[in-house]
Amino acid sequence: MTDKKNRKPVPDKSLHPDECITMNTHNVATFDFSNLVDAIRQVYEKCAAQASKAVNINLTLRNWVIGCYIYEYEQKGADRASYGQNLLPRLSVRLRETAAIKYHFRELGRCREFYLAYPEIGGTLPPQFVKLISSEIKQSIFGGMGS
């Protein structure tokens, strides 16, 4: 975790689950309310951070796969010549019309650039993303790797 203003690491002040329980004078376990609040807050924050990381990873992989499709279409698409320079604007419009996907053509271009800049991501794709890729494009990405 980092301090958002200073971008410095913040020491982890997590409570161990046992720390929100104290022993009273009769040696009976009791909950300390403020420690309980802290423990719940920490669980909430850690889970939110993990969910955010998972979302970021999925969005990154999604954009890479979209860039892959665009690039492969530009290279091998049967009707690619008729689209020429207008491919990304036309693709953006069609995605909005048919799939309610609101990608501006510049975002589609960034997906393509991302794919070209990081081709090695293909080797790290989890199975659920590999399933999204057509067999023709898999062959182009993975070649003889058998994915």
Coordinates of N, CA and C in Angstrom, one line a residue:
M1 N 0.8 -1.2 0.0 CA 0.0 0.0 0.0 C 0.9 1.2 0.0
T2 N 0.5 2.3 -0.7 CA 1.3 3.5 -0.7 C 0.4 4.7 -0.3
D3 N 1.1 5.7 0.2 CA 0.5 7.0 0.6 C 0.2 7.7 -0.8
K4 N -1.1 8.0 -1.1 CA -1.4 8.5 -2.4 C -0.8 9.9 -2.7
K5 N -0.6 10.7 -1.7 CA 0.0 12.0 -1.9 C 1.5 12.0 -2.2
N6 N 2.2 11.2 -1.3 CA 3.6 11.2 -1.4 C 4.2 10.0 -2.1
R7 N 3.4 9.1 -2.5 CA 3.7 7.8 -3.2 C 4.8 7.1 -2.5
K8 N 4.8 7.1 -1.1 CA 5.7 6.4 -0.3 C 5.0 5.2 0.2
P9 N 5.8 4.1 0.4 CA 5.2 2.9 1.0 C 4.7 3.2 2.4
V10 N 3.5 2.7 2.8 CA 2.9 2.9 4.1 C 3.1 1.5 4.8
P11 N 3.6 1.6 6.0 CA 3.8 0.3 6.7 C 2.4 -0.4 7.0
D12 N 2.4 -1.7 6.9 CA 1.2 -2.4 7.1 C 0.9 -2.5 8.6
K13 N -0.2 -1.9 8.9 CA -0.7 -1.9 10.4 C -1.8 -2.9 10.6
S14 N -1.8 -3.9 9.8 CA -2.9 -4.9 9.9 C -2.9 -5.6 11.3
L15 N -4.1 -5.8 11.7 CA -4.3 -6.5 12.9 C -4.4 -8.0 12.6
H16 N -3.8 -8.8 13.4 CA -4.1 -10.3 13.3 C -5.5 -10.5 13.8
P17 N -6.2 -11.4 13.3 CA -7.6 -11.6 13.8 C -7.7 -11.8 15.3
D18 N -6.7 -12.4 15.9 CA -6.7 -12.6 17.4 C -6.5 -11.3 18.1
E19 N -6.0 -10.2 17.5 CA -5.8 -9.0 18.2 C -7.1 -8.2 18.5
C20 N -8.2 -8.5 17.8 CA -9.4 -7.8 18.1 C -10.2 -8.5 19.3
I21 N -9.6 -9.5 19.8 CA -10.1 -10.2 21.0 C -9.2 -10.1 22.1
T22 N -9.7 -9.6 23.3 CA -8.9 -9.5 24.5 C -9.5 -10.3 25.6
M23 N -8.7 -10.6 26.6 CA -9.2 -11.4 27.7 C -9.5 -10.4 28.9
N24 N -10.7 -10.6 29.4 CA -11.1 -9.7 30.5 C -10.5 -10.3 31.9
T25 N -10.9 -9.6 33.0 CA -10.3 -10.0 34.3 C -10.7 -11.4 34.7
H26 N -11.8 -11.9 34.1 CA -12.3 -13.3 34.5 C -11.7 -14.3 33.4
N27 N -10.7 -13.9 32.6 CA -10.1 -14.7 31.6 C -11.1 -15.2 30.6
V28 N -12.1 -14.4 30.3 CA -13.1 -14.7 29.2 C -12.8 -13.8 28.1
A29 N -12.8 -14.4 26.9 CA -12.5 -13.6 25.7 C -13.6 -12.6 25.4
T30 N -13.2 -11.3 25.2 CA -14.1 -10.3 24.8 C -13.6 -9.6 23.5
F31 N -14.5 -9.0 22.8 CA -14.1 -8.2 21.6 C -13.9 -6.7 22.0
D32 N -12.8 -6.2 21.6 CA -12.6 -4.8 21.7 C -13.2 -4.1 20.5
F33 N -14.1 -3.2 20.7 CA -14.9 -2.7 19.6 C -14.1 -1.9 18.6
S34 N -13.2 -1.1 19.0 CA -12.3 -0.3 18.1 C -11.4 -1.3 17.3
N35 N -10.9 -2.3 17.9 CA -10.1 -3.3 17.2 C -11.0 -4.1 16.2
L36 N -12.2 -4.4 16.6 CA -13.1 -5.0 15.7 C -13.4 -4.2 14.5
V37 N -13.6 -2.9 14.7 CA -13.9 -2.0 13.5 C -12.6 -2.0 12.6
D38 N -11.5 -1.9 13.2 CA -10.2 -1.9 12.4 C -10.0 -3.1 11.7
A39 N -10.3 -4.3 12.3 CA -10.2 -5.6 11.6 C -11.1 -5.7 10.4
I40 N -12.4 -5.2 10.6 CA -13.3 -5.3 9.5 C -12.9 -4.3 8.4
R41 N -12.5 -3.1 8.8 CA -12.0 -2.1 7.8 C -10.9 -2.7 7.0
Q42 N -9.9 -3.3 7.6 CA -8.8 -3.9 6.9 C -9.2 -5.0 6.0
V43 N -10.1 -5.9 6.4 CA -10.6 -6.9 5.5 C -11.2 -6.3 4.3
Y44 N -12.1 -5.3 4.5 CA -12.8 -4.6 3.4 C -11.8 -4.0 2.5
E45 N -10.8 -3.3 3.0 CA -9.8 -2.6 2.2 C -8.9 -3.5 1.4
K46 N -8.5 -4.6 2.0 CA -7.6 -5.6 1.3 C -8.4 -6.3 0.2
C47 N -9.7 -6.6 0.5 CA -10.5 -7.3 -0.5 C -10.8 -6.3 -1.7
A48 N -11.0 -5.1 -1.4 CA -11.2 -4.1 -2.4 C -10.0 -3.9 -3.3
A49 N -8.8 -3.9 -2.6 CA -7.6 -3.7 -3.4 C -7.3 -4.9 -4.3
Q50 N -7.6 -6.1 -3.7 CA -7.4 -7.3 -4.6 C -8.4 -7.4 -5.7
A51 N -9.6 -6.9 -5.5 CA -10.6 -6.9 -6.6 C -10.2 -5.9 -7.6
S52 N -9.7 -4.7 -7.2 CA -9.2 -3.7 -8.1 C -8.1 -4.3 -9.0
K53 N -7.1 -5.0 -8.3 CA -6.0 -5.6 -9.1 C -6.6 -6.6 -10.1
A54 N -7.5 -7.4 -9.7 CA -8.1 -8.4 -10.6 C -8.8 -7.7 -11.8
V55 N -9.5 -6.6 -11.5 CA -10.2 -5.9 -12.6 C -9.1 -5.3 -13.5
N56 N -8.1 -4.7 -13.0 CA -7.0 -4.1 -13.8 C -6.3 -5.1 -14.7
I57 N -6.1 -6.3 -14.1 CA -5.5 -7.4 -14.9 C -6.4 -7.8 -16.1
N58 N -7.7 -7.9 -15.8 CA -8.7 -8.3 -16.8 C -8.8 -7.3 -17.9
L59 N -8.8 -6.0 -17.5 CA -8.9 -4.9 -18.5 C -7.7 -4.9 -19.3
T60 N -6.5 -5.1 -18.7 CA -5.3 -5.1 -19.5 C -5.3 -6.2 -20.5
L61 N -5.7 -7.4 -20.1 CA -5.7 -8.6 -21.0 C -6.8 -8.4 -22.1
R62 N -7.9 -7.8 -21.7 CA -9.0 -7.5 -22.6 C -8.5 -6.6 -23.7
N63 N -7.8 -5.5 -23.3 CA -7.3 -4.6 -24.3 C -6.2 -5.2 -25.2
W64 N -5.4 -6.1 -24.7 CA -4.4 -6.8 -25.5 C -5.1 -7.6 -26.5
V65 N -6.1 -8.4 -26.1 CA -6.8 -9.3 -27.0 C -7.5 -8.5 -28.1
I66 N -8.1 -7.4 -27.7 CA -8.8 -6.5 -28.7 C -7.7 -6.0 -29.7
G67 N -6.6 -5.5 -29.2 CA -5.5 -5.0 -30.1 C -5.0 -6.1 -31.0
C68 N -5.0 -7.4 -30.5 CA -4.6 -8.5 -31.3 C -5.5 -8.7 -32.5
Y69 N -6.8 -8.7 -32.2 CA -7.8 -8.9 -33.2 C -7.7 -7.8 -34.3
I70 N -7.6 -6.5 -33.8 CA -7.4 -5.4 -34.8 C -6.2 -5.6 -35.7
Y71 N -5.1 -5.9 -35.1 CA -3.9 -6.1 -35.9 C -4.0 -7.2 -36.8
E72 N -4.5 -8.3 -36.4 CA -4.6 -9.5 -37.2 C -5.6 -9.2 -38.4
Y73 N -6.6 -8.5 -38.1 CA -7.6 -8.1 -39.2 C -6.8 -7.2 -40.2
E74 N -6.1 -6.2 -39.7 CA -5.3 -5.4 -40.6 C -4.4 -6.2 -41.5
Q75 N -3.8 -7.3 -41.0 CA -2.9 -8.1 -41.7 C -3.5 -9.1 -42.7
K76 N -4.7 -9.6 -42.2 CA -5.2 -10.8 -43.0 C -6.7 -10.7 -43.3
G77 N -7.3 -9.6 -42.9 CA -8.8 -9.5 -43.1 C -9.1 -9.5 -44.6
A78 N -10.2 -10.3 -45.0 CA -10.6 -10.5 -46.4 C -10.9 -9.1 -47.0
D79 N -11.6 -8.2 -46.2 CA -12.1 -7.0 -46.8 C -11.3 -5.8 -46.2
R80 N -10.1 -6.1 -45.7 CA -9.3 -5.0 -45.1 C -9.0 -3.8 -46.0
A81 N -8.7 -4.1 -47.3 CA -8.4 -3.1 -48.2 C -9.5 -2.0 -48.4
S82 N -10.7 -2.4 -48.3 CA -11.8 -1.5 -48.4 C -12.0 -0.6 -47.3
Y83 N -11.4 -0.9 -46.1 CA -11.5 -0.1 -44.9 C -10.4 0.9 -44.8
G84 N -9.2 0.5 -45.2 CA -8.0 1.4 -45.2 C -7.9 2.2 -43.9
Q85 N -7.7 3.5 -44.0 CA -7.4 4.3 -42.9 C -8.6 4.5 -42.0
N86 N -9.8 4.2 -42.5 CA -11.0 4.4 -41.7 C -11.4 3.2 -40.8
L87 N -10.5 2.2 -40.7 CA -10.9 1.0 -40.0 C -11.3 1.4 -38.6
L88 N -10.5 2.1 -37.8 CA -10.8 2.3 -36.4 C -12.0 3.1 -36.2
P89 N -12.2 4.2 -36.9 CA -13.5 5.0 -36.7 C -14.7 4.2 -37.1
R90 N -14.6 3.4 -38.2 CA -15.8 2.6 -38.6 C -16.0 1.5 -37.6
L91 N -14.9 0.9 -37.1 CA -15.1 -0.2 -36.0 C -15.7 0.4 -34.8
S92 N -15.3 1.6 -34.4 CA -15.8 2.2 -33.2 C -17.3 2.4 -33.3
V93 N -17.7 3.0 -34.5 CA -19.2 3.2 -34.7 C -20.0 1.9 -34.7
R94 N -19.4 0.9 -35.4 CA -20.2 -0.4 -35.5 C -20.3 -1.0 -34.1
L95 N -19.2 -1.0 -33.3 CA -19.3 -1.6 -32.0 C -20.4 -0.8 -31.1
R96 N -20.5 0.5 -31.3 CA -21.5 1.2 -30.5 C -22.9 0.8 -31.0
E97 N -23.0 0.6 -32.3 CA -24.4 0.3 -32.8 C -24.8 -1.1 -32.5
T98 N -23.9 -2.0 -32.6 CA -24.3 -3.4 -32.5 C -24.1 -4.1 -31.2
A99 N -23.1 -3.6 -30.5 CA -22.8 -4.3 -29.2 C -22.8 -3.4 -28.0
A100 N -23.2 -2.1 -28.2 CA -23.2 -1.2 -27.1 C -21.9 -1.0 -26.4
I101 N -20.8 -1.2 -27.2 CA -19.4 -1.1 -26.6 C -19.0 0.3 -27.0
K102 N -18.7 1.1 -26.0 CA -18.3 2.5 -26.3 C -16.8 2.7 -26.3
Y103 N -16.2 2.3 -27.3 CA -14.8 2.4 -27.5 C -14.6 3.5 -28.6
H104 N -14.0 4.6 -28.2 CA -13.6 5.6 -29.2 C -12.5 5.1 -30.1
F105 N -12.4 5.5 -31.3 CA -11.5 4.9 -32.2 C -10.0 5.1 -31.7
R106 N -9.8 6.2 -31.0 CA -8.4 6.3 -30.4 C -8.1 5.3 -29.4
E107 N -9.1 4.9 -28.6 CA -8.9 3.8 -27.6 C -8.6 2.5 -28.4
L108 N -9.3 2.2 -29.5 CA -9.0 1.0 -30.3 C -7.6 1.1 -30.8
G109 N -7.2 2.2 -31.2 CA -5.8 2.4 -31.7 C -4.8 2.1 -30.6
R110 N -5.1 2.5 -29.4 CA -4.2 2.3 -28.2 C -4.2 0.8 -27.9
C111 N -5.3 0.1 -28.1 CA -5.3 -1.4 -27.9 C -4.4 -2.0 -28.9
R112 N -4.4 -1.6 -30.1 CA -3.6 -2.1 -31.2 C -2.1 -1.9 -30.8
E113 N -1.8 -0.6 -30.4 CA -0.4 -0.3 -30.1 C 0.1 -1.1 -28.9
F114 N -0.8 -1.3 -27.9 CA -0.5 -2.1 -26.8 C -0.1 -3.5 -27.2
Y115 N -0.9 -4.1 -28.0 CA -0.7 -5.5 -28.5 C 0.7 -5.5 -29.2
L116 N 1.0 -4.5 -30.1 CA 2.3 -4.5 -30.8 C 3.5 -4.3 -29.9
A117 N 3.2 -3.5 -28.8 CA 4.3 -3.2 -27.9 C 4.7 -4.3 -26.9
Y118 N 3.7 -5.2 -26.6 CA 3.8 -6.2 -25.7 C 3.4 -7.6 -26.2
P119 N 4.0 -8.1 -27.3 CA 3.5 -9.3 -27.8 C 3.7 -10.5 -26.9
E120 N 4.6 -10.4 -26.0 CA 4.9 -11.5 -25.0 C 3.7 -11.8 -24.1
I121 N 2.8 -10.9 -24.0 CA 1.6 -11.1 -23.1 C 0.9 -12.3 -23.6
G122 N 0.9 -12.6 -24.8 CA 0.2 -13.8 -25.4 C 0.6 -15.1 -24.7
G123 N 1.8 -15.2 -24.2 CA 2.3 -16.3 -23.5 C 1.8 -16.4 -22.1
T124 N 1.3 -15.4 -21.6 CA 0.8 -15.3 -20.2 C -0.7 -15.3 -20.1
L125 N -1.4 -15.4 -21.2 CA -2.9 -15.3 -21.1 C -3.5 -16.5 -20.4
P126 N -4.3 -16.2 -19.4 CA -5.0 -17.3 -18.7 C -6.0 -18.0 -19.7
P127 N -6.3 -19.3 -19.3 CA -7.2 -20.1 -20.2 C -8.5 -19.4 -20.6
Q128 N -9.1 -18.6 -19.7 CA -10.4 -18.0 -20.1 C -10.2 -16.9 -21.2
F129 N -9.0 -16.3 -21.3 CA -8.8 -15.4 -22.4 C -8.4 -16.1 -23.7
V130 N -7.6 -17.2 -23.6 CA -7.2 -18.0 -24.7 C -8.5 -18.5 -25.4
K131 N -9.5 -18.9 -24.7 CA -10.8 -19.4 -25.2 C -11.5 -18.3 -26.1
L132 N -11.2 -17.0 -25.8 CA -11.9 -15.9 -26.5 C -11.3 -15.7 -27.9
I133 N -10.1 -16.3 -28.1 CA -9.4 -16.0 -29.4 C -9.7 -17.1 -30.4
S134 N -10.0 -16.7 -31.6 CA -10.3 -17.6 -32.7 C -9.1 -18.5 -33.0
S135 N -9.3 -19.7 -33.5 CA -8.2 -20.6 -33.7 C -7.2 -20.1 -34.7
E136 N -7.7 -19.3 -35.7 CA -6.8 -18.7 -36.7 C -5.8 -17.7 -36.1
I137 N -6.4 -16.9 -35.2 CA -5.5 -15.9 -34.5 C -4.6 -16.6 -33.5
K138 N -5.1 -17.6 -32.8 CA -4.2 -18.4 -31.9 C -3.0 -18.9 -32.7
Q139 N -3.2 -19.4 -33.9 CA -2.1 -19.9 -34.7 C -1.1 -18.8 -34.9
S140 N -1.6 -17.6 -35.2 CA -0.7 -16.5 -35.5 C 0.0 -16.1 -34.3
I141 N -0.7 -16.0 -33.1 CA 0.0 -15.6 -31.9 C 1.0 -16.6 -31.4
F142 N 0.5 -17.9 -31.3 CA 1.2 -18.9 -30.6 C 2.1 -19.7 -31.5
G143 N 1.8 -19.6 -32.8 CA 2.6 -20.4 -33.8 C 2.5 -21.9 -33.5
G144 N 3.6 -22.6 -33.3 CA 3.6 -24.0 -33.0 C 3.6 -24.3 -31.6
M145 N 3.2 -23.4 -30.7 CA 3.3 -23.6 -29.2 C 2.2 -24.5 -28.8
G146 N 1.1 -24.7 -29.5 CA 0.0 -25.6 -29.2 C -1.0 -25.1 -28.2
S147 N -1.1 -23.8 -28.0 CA -2.1 -23.2 -27.1 C -3.4 -23.2 -27.6

